[in-house]
PDB file of C-alpha atoms in Angstrom:
ATOM      1  CA  HIS A 168       0.015  -0.040  -0.033  1.00 43.00           C
ATOM      2  CA  VAL A 169       2.992   2.332   0.170  1.00 48.00           C
ATOM      3  CA  GLY A 170       3.318   2.518  -3.618  1.00 55.00           C
ATOM      4  CA  ARG A 171      -0.150   4.056  -3.955  1.00 59.00           C
ATOM      5  CA  ARG A 172       1.168   7.227  -2.261  1.00 56.00           C
ATOM      6  CA  GLY A 173       3.720   7.910  -4.924  1.00 58.00           C
ATOM      7  CA  PRO A 174       6.909   9.732  -4.069  1.00 62.00           C
ATOM      8  CA  ALA A 175       6.197  11.111  -0.550  1.00 65.00           C
ATOM      9  CA  PHE A 176       7.326  10.736   2.913  1.00 71.00           C
ATOM     10  CA  VAL A 177       5.070   8.530   4.994  1.00 75.00           C
ATOM     11  CA  LEU A 178       5.009   8.047   8.728  1.00 81.00           C
ATOM     12  CA  HIS A 179       5.915   4.521   9.545  1.00 79.00           C
ATOM     13  CA  GLY A 180       6.111   4.788  13.336  1.00 77.00           C
ATOM     14  CA  LEU A 181       7.025   6.307  16.621  1.00 78.00           C
ATOM     15  CA  TRP A 182       8.885   3.651  18.488  1.00 74.00           C
ATOM     16  CA  PRO A 183       9.856   3.629  22.174  1.00 67.00           C
ATOM     17  CA  GLN A 184      13.365   2.721  23.226  1.00 62.00           C
ATOM     18  CA  PRO A 185      14.707   0.133  23.496  1.00 66.00           C
ATOM     19  CA  PRO A 186      13.526  -1.235  20.282  1.00 67.00           C
ATOM     20  CA  SER A 187      13.183  -4.776  21.845  1.00 74.00           C
ATOM     21  CA  GLU A 188      10.123  -3.534  23.658  1.00 78.00           C
ATOM     22  CA  GLN A 189       7.096  -4.558  21.683  1.00 82.00           C
ATOM     23  CA  TYR A 190       3.563  -5.707  22.356  1.00 81.00           C
ATOM     24  CA  CYS A 191       3.570  -4.661  26.018  1.00 86.00           C
ATOM     25  CA  ASP A 192       0.688  -6.323  27.828  1.00 83.00           C
ATOM     26  CA  VAL A 193      -0.910  -7.316  24.549  1.00 81.00           C
ATOM     27  CA  PRO A 194      -2.407 -10.774  24.468  1.00 78.00           C
ATOM     28  CA  GLN A 195      -0.853 -13.276  21.955  1.00 70.00           C
ATOM     29  CA  LYS A 196      -4.236 -13.386  19.977  1.00 66.00           C
ATOM     30  CA  THR A 197      -4.006  -9.561  19.264  1.00 60.00           C
ATOM     31  CA  ARG A 198      -0.640  -9.905  17.609  1.00 61.00           C
ATOM     32  CA  GLY A 199      -2.265 -11.275  14.406  1.00 66.00           C
ATOM     33  CA  PRO A 200      -5.098  -9.344  12.837  1.00 72.00           C
ATOM     34  CA  ARG A 201      -5.410  -6.360  15.083  1.00 77.00           C
ATOM     35  CA  PRO A 202      -8.630  -4.553  16.055  1.00 84.00           C
ATOM     36  CA  PRO A 203      -8.939  -0.855  15.121  1.00 87.00           C
ATOM     37  CA  VAL A 204      -7.519   1.657  17.504  1.00 91.00           C
ATOM     38  CA  PRO A 205     -10.189   4.184  18.760  1.00 91.00           C
ATOM     39  CA  LEU A 206      -9.074   7.671  17.659  1.00 94.00           C
ATOM     40  CA  PRO A 207     -10.799  10.928  17.194  1.00 95.00           C
ATOM     41  CA  ALA A 208     -11.898  11.529  13.558  1.00 94.00           C
ATOM     42  CA  ASP A 209      -9.637  14.496  13.022  1.00 94.00           C
ATOM     43  CA  LEU A 210      -6.647  12.532  14.128  1.00 93.00           C
ATOM     44  CA  ARG A 211      -7.552   9.584  11.906  1.00 91.00           C
ATOM     45  CA  SER A 212      -7.824  11.960   9.049  1.00 90.00           C
ATOM     46  CA  GLN A 213      -4.440  13.571   9.866  1.00 89.00           C
ATOM     47  CA  LEU A 214      -2.829  10.103  10.069  1.00 90.00           C
ATOM     48  CA  GLN A 215      -4.346   9.163   6.640  1.00 87.00           C
ATOM     49  CA  THR A 216      -2.479  12.072   5.020  1.00 85.00           C
ATOM     50  CA  ARG A 217       0.911  10.975   6.423  1.00 85.00           C
ATOM     51  CA  MET A 218       0.701   7.080   6.615  1.00 85.00           C
ATOM     52  CA  SER A 219       0.565   4.709   3.681  1.00 79.00           C
ATOM     53  CA  ASP A 220      -2.680   3.291   4.873  1.00 81.00           C
ATOM     54  CA  ALA A 221      -3.785   4.382   8.456  1.00 84.00           C
ATOM     55  CA  SER A 222      -6.312   1.648   8.671  1.00 85.00           C
ATOM     56  CA  VAL A 223      -3.644  -0.953   8.503  1.00 84.00           C
ATOM     57  CA  MET A 224      -0.665   0.853   9.930  1.00 87.00           C
ATOM     58  CA  ALA A 225      -2.235   2.452  12.936  1.00 90.00           C
ATOM     59  CA  PRO A 226      -3.353  -0.779  14.566  1.00 90.00           C
ATOM     60  CA  HIS A 227      -0.037  -2.401  13.779  1.00 87.00           C
ATOM     61  CA  GLU A 228       1.980   0.620  15.306  1.00 90.00           C
ATOM     62  CA  TRP A 229      -0.172   0.899  18.307  1.00 91.00           C
ATOM     63  CA  TYR A 230      -0.231  -2.812  19.371  1.00 88.00           C
ATOM     64  CA  ALA A 231       3.436  -3.490  18.404  1.00 86.00           C
ATOM     65  CA  HIS A 232       4.928  -0.221  19.627  1.00 88.00           C
ATOM     66  CA  GLY A 233       2.510   2.239  21.150  1.00 91.00           C
ATOM     67  CA  THR A 234       1.507  -0.086  23.993  1.00 90.00           C
ATOM     68  CA  CYS A 235       4.997   0.189  25.301  1.00 89.00           C
ATOM     69  CA  SER A 236       5.119   4.057  25.037  1.00 90.00           C
ATOM     70  CA  GLY A 237       3.459   4.992  28.403  1.00 89.00           C
ATOM     71  CA  VAL A 238       0.851   7.158  26.645  1.00 92.00           C
ATOM     72  CA  THR A 239      -2.772   6.620  25.403  1.00 93.00           C
ATOM     73  CA  PRO A 240      -3.507   5.771  21.731  1.00 95.00           C
ATOM     74  CA  PRO A 241      -4.691   9.433  20.947  1.00 94.00           C
ATOM     75  CA  GLU A 242      -1.565  10.917  22.632  1.00 93.00           C
ATOM     76  CA  TYR A 243       0.698   8.477  20.761  1.00 93.00           C
ATOM     77  CA  PHE A 244      -0.690   9.199  17.402  1.00 93.00           C
ATOM     78  CA  ARG A 245      -1.068  12.945  17.886  1.00 93.00           C
ATOM     79  CA  ILE A 246       2.586  13.176  18.860  1.00 93.00           C
ATOM     80  CA  ALA A 247       3.539  10.982  15.840  1.00 92.00           C
ATOM     81  CA  ALA A 248       1.339  12.929  13.336  1.00 91.00           C
ATOM     82  CA  ASP A 249       2.452  16.364  14.724  1.00 91.00           C
ATOM     83  CA  LEU A 250       6.163  15.398  14.406  1.00 93.00           C
ATOM     84  CA  ALA A 251       5.636  13.855  10.929  1.00 91.00           C
ATOM     85  CA  ASP A 252       3.938  16.998   9.729  1.00 90.00           C
ATOM     86  CA  GLN A 253       6.827  19.225  10.983  1.00 93.00           C
ATOM     87  CA  ALA A 254       9.458  16.880   9.588  1.00 93.00           C
ATOM     88  CA  GLY A 255       7.664  17.054   6.221  1.00 91.00           C
ATOM     89  CA  THR A 256       8.042  20.835   6.150  1.00 92.00           C
ATOM     90  CA  VAL A 257      11.839  20.365   6.041  1.00 93.00           C
ATOM     91  CA  LEU A 258      12.183  16.996   4.202  1.00 93.00           C
ATOM     92  CA  ASP A 259       9.502  17.230   1.530  1.00 90.00           C
ATOM     93  CA  PRO A 260      10.999  20.191  -0.309  1.00 92.00           C
ATOM     94  CA  LEU A 261      14.542  18.930   0.162  1.00 94.00           C
ATOM     95  CA  PHE A 262      13.779  15.596  -1.396  1.00 92.00           C
ATOM     96  CA  ALA A 263      11.497  17.025  -4.018  1.00 91.00           C
ATOM     97  CA  ALA A 264      14.394  19.102  -5.222  1.00 93.00           C
ATOM     98  CA  ALA A 265      16.636  16.072  -5.338  1.00 94.00           C
ATOM     99  CA  ARG A 266      14.193  13.770  -7.064  1.00 92.00           C
ATOM    100  CA  GLY A 267      15.917  11.735  -9.826  1.00 91.00           C
ATOM    101  CA  ARG A 268      19.353  12.541  -8.381  1.00 95.00           C
ATOM    102  CA  ASP A 269      21.527  11.526  -5.446  1.00 95.00           C
ATOM    103  CA  ILE A 270      21.293  13.161  -2.080  1.00 96.00           C
ATOM    104  CA  SER A 271      23.826  12.710   0.802  1.00 96.00           C
ATOM    105  CA  SER A 272      23.269  12.226   4.468  1.00 97.00           C
ATOM    106  CA  ARG A 273      25.351  15.258   4.987  1.00 97.00           C
ATOM    107  CA  THR A 274      22.997  17.440   2.851  1.00 97.00           C
ATOM    108  CA  VAL A 275      20.014  16.112   4.855  1.00 97.00           C
ATOM    109  CA  ARG A 276      21.657  16.687   8.181  1.00 97.00           C
ATOM    110  CA  GLU A 277      22.715  20.167   7.252  1.00 97.00           C
ATOM    111  CA  ALA A 278      19.195  21.101   6.093  1.00 97.00           C
ATOM    112  CA  VAL A 279      17.742  19.709   9.309  1.00 97.00           C
ATOM    113  CA  ALA A 280      20.338  21.621  11.394  1.00 97.00           C
ATOM    114  CA  THR A 281      19.616  24.827   9.569  1.00 97.00           C
ATOM    115  CA  ARG A 282      15.871  24.556  10.039  1.00 96.00           C
ATOM    116  CA  LEU A 283      15.672  22.820  13.501  1.00 97.00           C
ATOM    117  CA  GLY A 284      18.732  23.799  15.519  1.00 95.00           C
ATOM    118  CA  PRO A 285      22.462  23.338  15.191  1.00 92.00           C
ATOM    119  CA  ASP A 286      22.627  19.848  16.703  1.00 94.00           C
ATOM    120  CA  ALA A 287      19.445  18.537  15.159  1.00 97.00           C
ATOM    121  CA  GLY A 288      21.217  17.176  12.094  1.00 96.00           C
ATOM    122  CA  ARG A 289      23.122  14.783  14.339  1.00 97.00           C
ATOM    123  CA  ARG A 290      19.860  13.106  15.140  1.00 97.00           C
ATOM    124  CA  VAL A 291      19.010  12.303  11.548  1.00 96.00           C
ATOM    125  CA  ALA A 292      20.002   9.221   9.543  1.00 96.00           C
ATOM    126  CA  LEU A 293      19.292   7.887   6.122  1.00 95.00           C
ATOM    127  CA  THR A 294      18.521   4.203   5.434  1.00 93.00           C
ATOM    128  CA  CYS A 295      19.169   3.121   1.904  1.00 93.00           C
ATOM    129  CA  ARG A 296      18.262   0.010  -0.187  1.00 92.00           C
ATOM    130  CA  ASP A 297      19.572  -1.381  -3.436  1.00 90.00           C
ATOM    131  CA  SER A 298      16.938  -0.947  -6.065  1.00 81.00           C
ATOM    132  CA  GLY A 299      18.611  -3.009  -8.655  1.00 84.00           C
ATOM    133  CA  GLY A 300      19.814   0.150 -10.362  1.00 83.00           C
ATOM    134  CA  GLY A 301      21.757   1.494  -7.387  1.00 89.00           C
ATOM    135  CA  ALA A 302      20.965   2.561  -3.808  1.00 92.00           C
ATOM    136  CA  VAL A 303      17.865   4.691  -3.061  1.00 92.00           C
ATOM    137  CA  VAL A 304      16.878   6.401   0.078  1.00 92.00           C
ATOM    138  CA  TYR A 305      14.335   4.261   1.802  1.00 87.00           C
ATOM    139  CA  GLU A 306      13.907   5.899   5.209  1.00 90.00           C
ATOM    140  CA  VAL A 307      14.760   8.982   7.123  1.00 93.00           C
ATOM    141  CA  ARG A 308      15.062   8.243  10.814  1.00 93.00           C
ATOM    142  CA  LEU A 309      14.757  10.943  13.438  1.00 94.00           C
ATOM    143  CA  SER A 310      16.256  10.179  16.969  1.00 94.00           C
ATOM    144  CA  LEU A 311      13.912  11.435  19.590  1.00 93.00           C
ATOM    145  CA  PRO A 312      13.601  11.016  23.356  1.00 92.00           C
ATOM    146  CA  ALA A 313      11.243   8.439  24.849  1.00 89.00           C
ATOM    147  CA  VAL A 314       7.593   8.898  23.642  1.00 89.00           C
ATOM    148  CA  VAL A 315       6.300   9.502  27.135  1.00 89.00           C
ATOM    149  CA  GLU A 316       8.707  12.454  27.427  1.00 89.00           C
ATOM    150  CA  LEU A 317       7.060  13.900  24.249  1.00 89.00           C
ATOM    151  CA  ARG A 318       3.622  14.067  25.777  1.00 81.00           C
ATOM    152  CA  ALA A 319       1.652  16.699  23.972  1.00 60.00           C
ATOM    153  CA  GLY A 320       0.634  19.833  26.057  1.00 67.00           C
ATOM    154  CA  PRO A 321      -1.821  22.353  24.846  1.00 73.00           C
ATOM    155  CA  GLY A 322      -0.285  22.542  21.380  1.00 77.00           C
ATOM    156  CA  PRO A 323       1.739  20.337  19.050  1.00 84.00           C
ATOM    157  CA  VAL A 324       5.077  18.764  20.220  1.00 90.00           C
ATOM    158  CA  SER A 325       7.941  20.795  18.826  1.00 94.00           C
ATOM    159  CA  LEU A 326      10.163  18.713  16.501  1.00 95.00           C
ATOM    160  CA  ARG A 327      12.970  21.259  17.273  1.00 96.00           C
ATOM    161  CA  ASP A 328      12.679  20.492  21.021  1.00 95.00           C
ATOM    162  CA  ALA A 329      12.244  16.735  20.473  1.00 95.00           C
ATOM    163  CA  LEU A 330      15.406  16.529  18.314  1.00 96.00           C
ATOM    164  CA  ALA A 331      17.344  18.615  20.786  1.00 95.00           C
ATOM    165  CA  HIS A 332      16.647  15.961  23.425  1.00 93.00           C
ATOM    166  CA  GLY A 333      17.217  12.799  21.323  1.00 93.00           C
ATOM    167  CA  PRO A 334      20.526  10.975  21.284  1.00 94.00           C
ATOM    168  CA  ALA A 335      22.947  11.563  18.394  1.00 96.00           C
ATOM    169  CA  ILE A 336      22.993   8.812  15.829  1.00 96.00           C
ATOM    170  CA  PRO A 337      25.288   7.785  12.942  1.00 96.00           C
ATOM    171  CA  PRO A 338      24.347   9.319   9.601  1.00 96.00           C
ATOM    172  CA  GLY A 339      23.426   6.002   8.033  1.00 94.00           C
ATOM    173  CA  CYS A 340      24.288   5.529   4.277  1.00 93.00           C
ATOM    174  CA  GLY A 341      26.313   8.261   2.811  1.00 91.00           C
ATOM    175  CA  ARG A 342      24.654   8.856  -0.539  1.00 93.00           C
ATOM    176  CA  ALA A 343      21.783   7.446  -2.475  1.00 94.00           C
ATOM    177  CA  GLY A 344      19.273   8.270  -5.175  1.00 91.00           C
ATOM    178  CA  VAL A 345      15.896   9.907  -4.571  1.00 91.00           C
ATOM    179  CA  PRO A 346      13.221   8.136  -6.611  1.00 83.00           C
TER     180      PRO A 346
END
């Protein structure tokens, strides 16, 4: 279902650390087909604009990862959607300008640092995959603090603030194509 979106950033998930924590207090039977996650209509709509298919991905993300986050489903997805929207304001134009060419992790890190704070770029990594015709950027990962520390207040969580408190990570692959 990702291919239907075309060339666009999609929100895959907001994962608590350590990554080994999955399915917290989720019965084994819920690990297969997952029941829908009750979310407000406006949040479901916001997720649908950022996820490949929110009706499939939201239940997977909640039961596999969100249940370990220490927040409620609406808080978890509001944080994820708000951060994805803010990341999109930086990443969407950057990758649109590079479409059909290579982009380097250094370029991405510098753009993030320029827009979101001097150390923010050290919390961004690219994941690349071989497409048969060379490496392509597959993921952009952002290193953030624990989800429970991102609890939304009266307004959206600030990506600038979240990146300032995440651990630095290696840049990932050095250079790859932008489909």
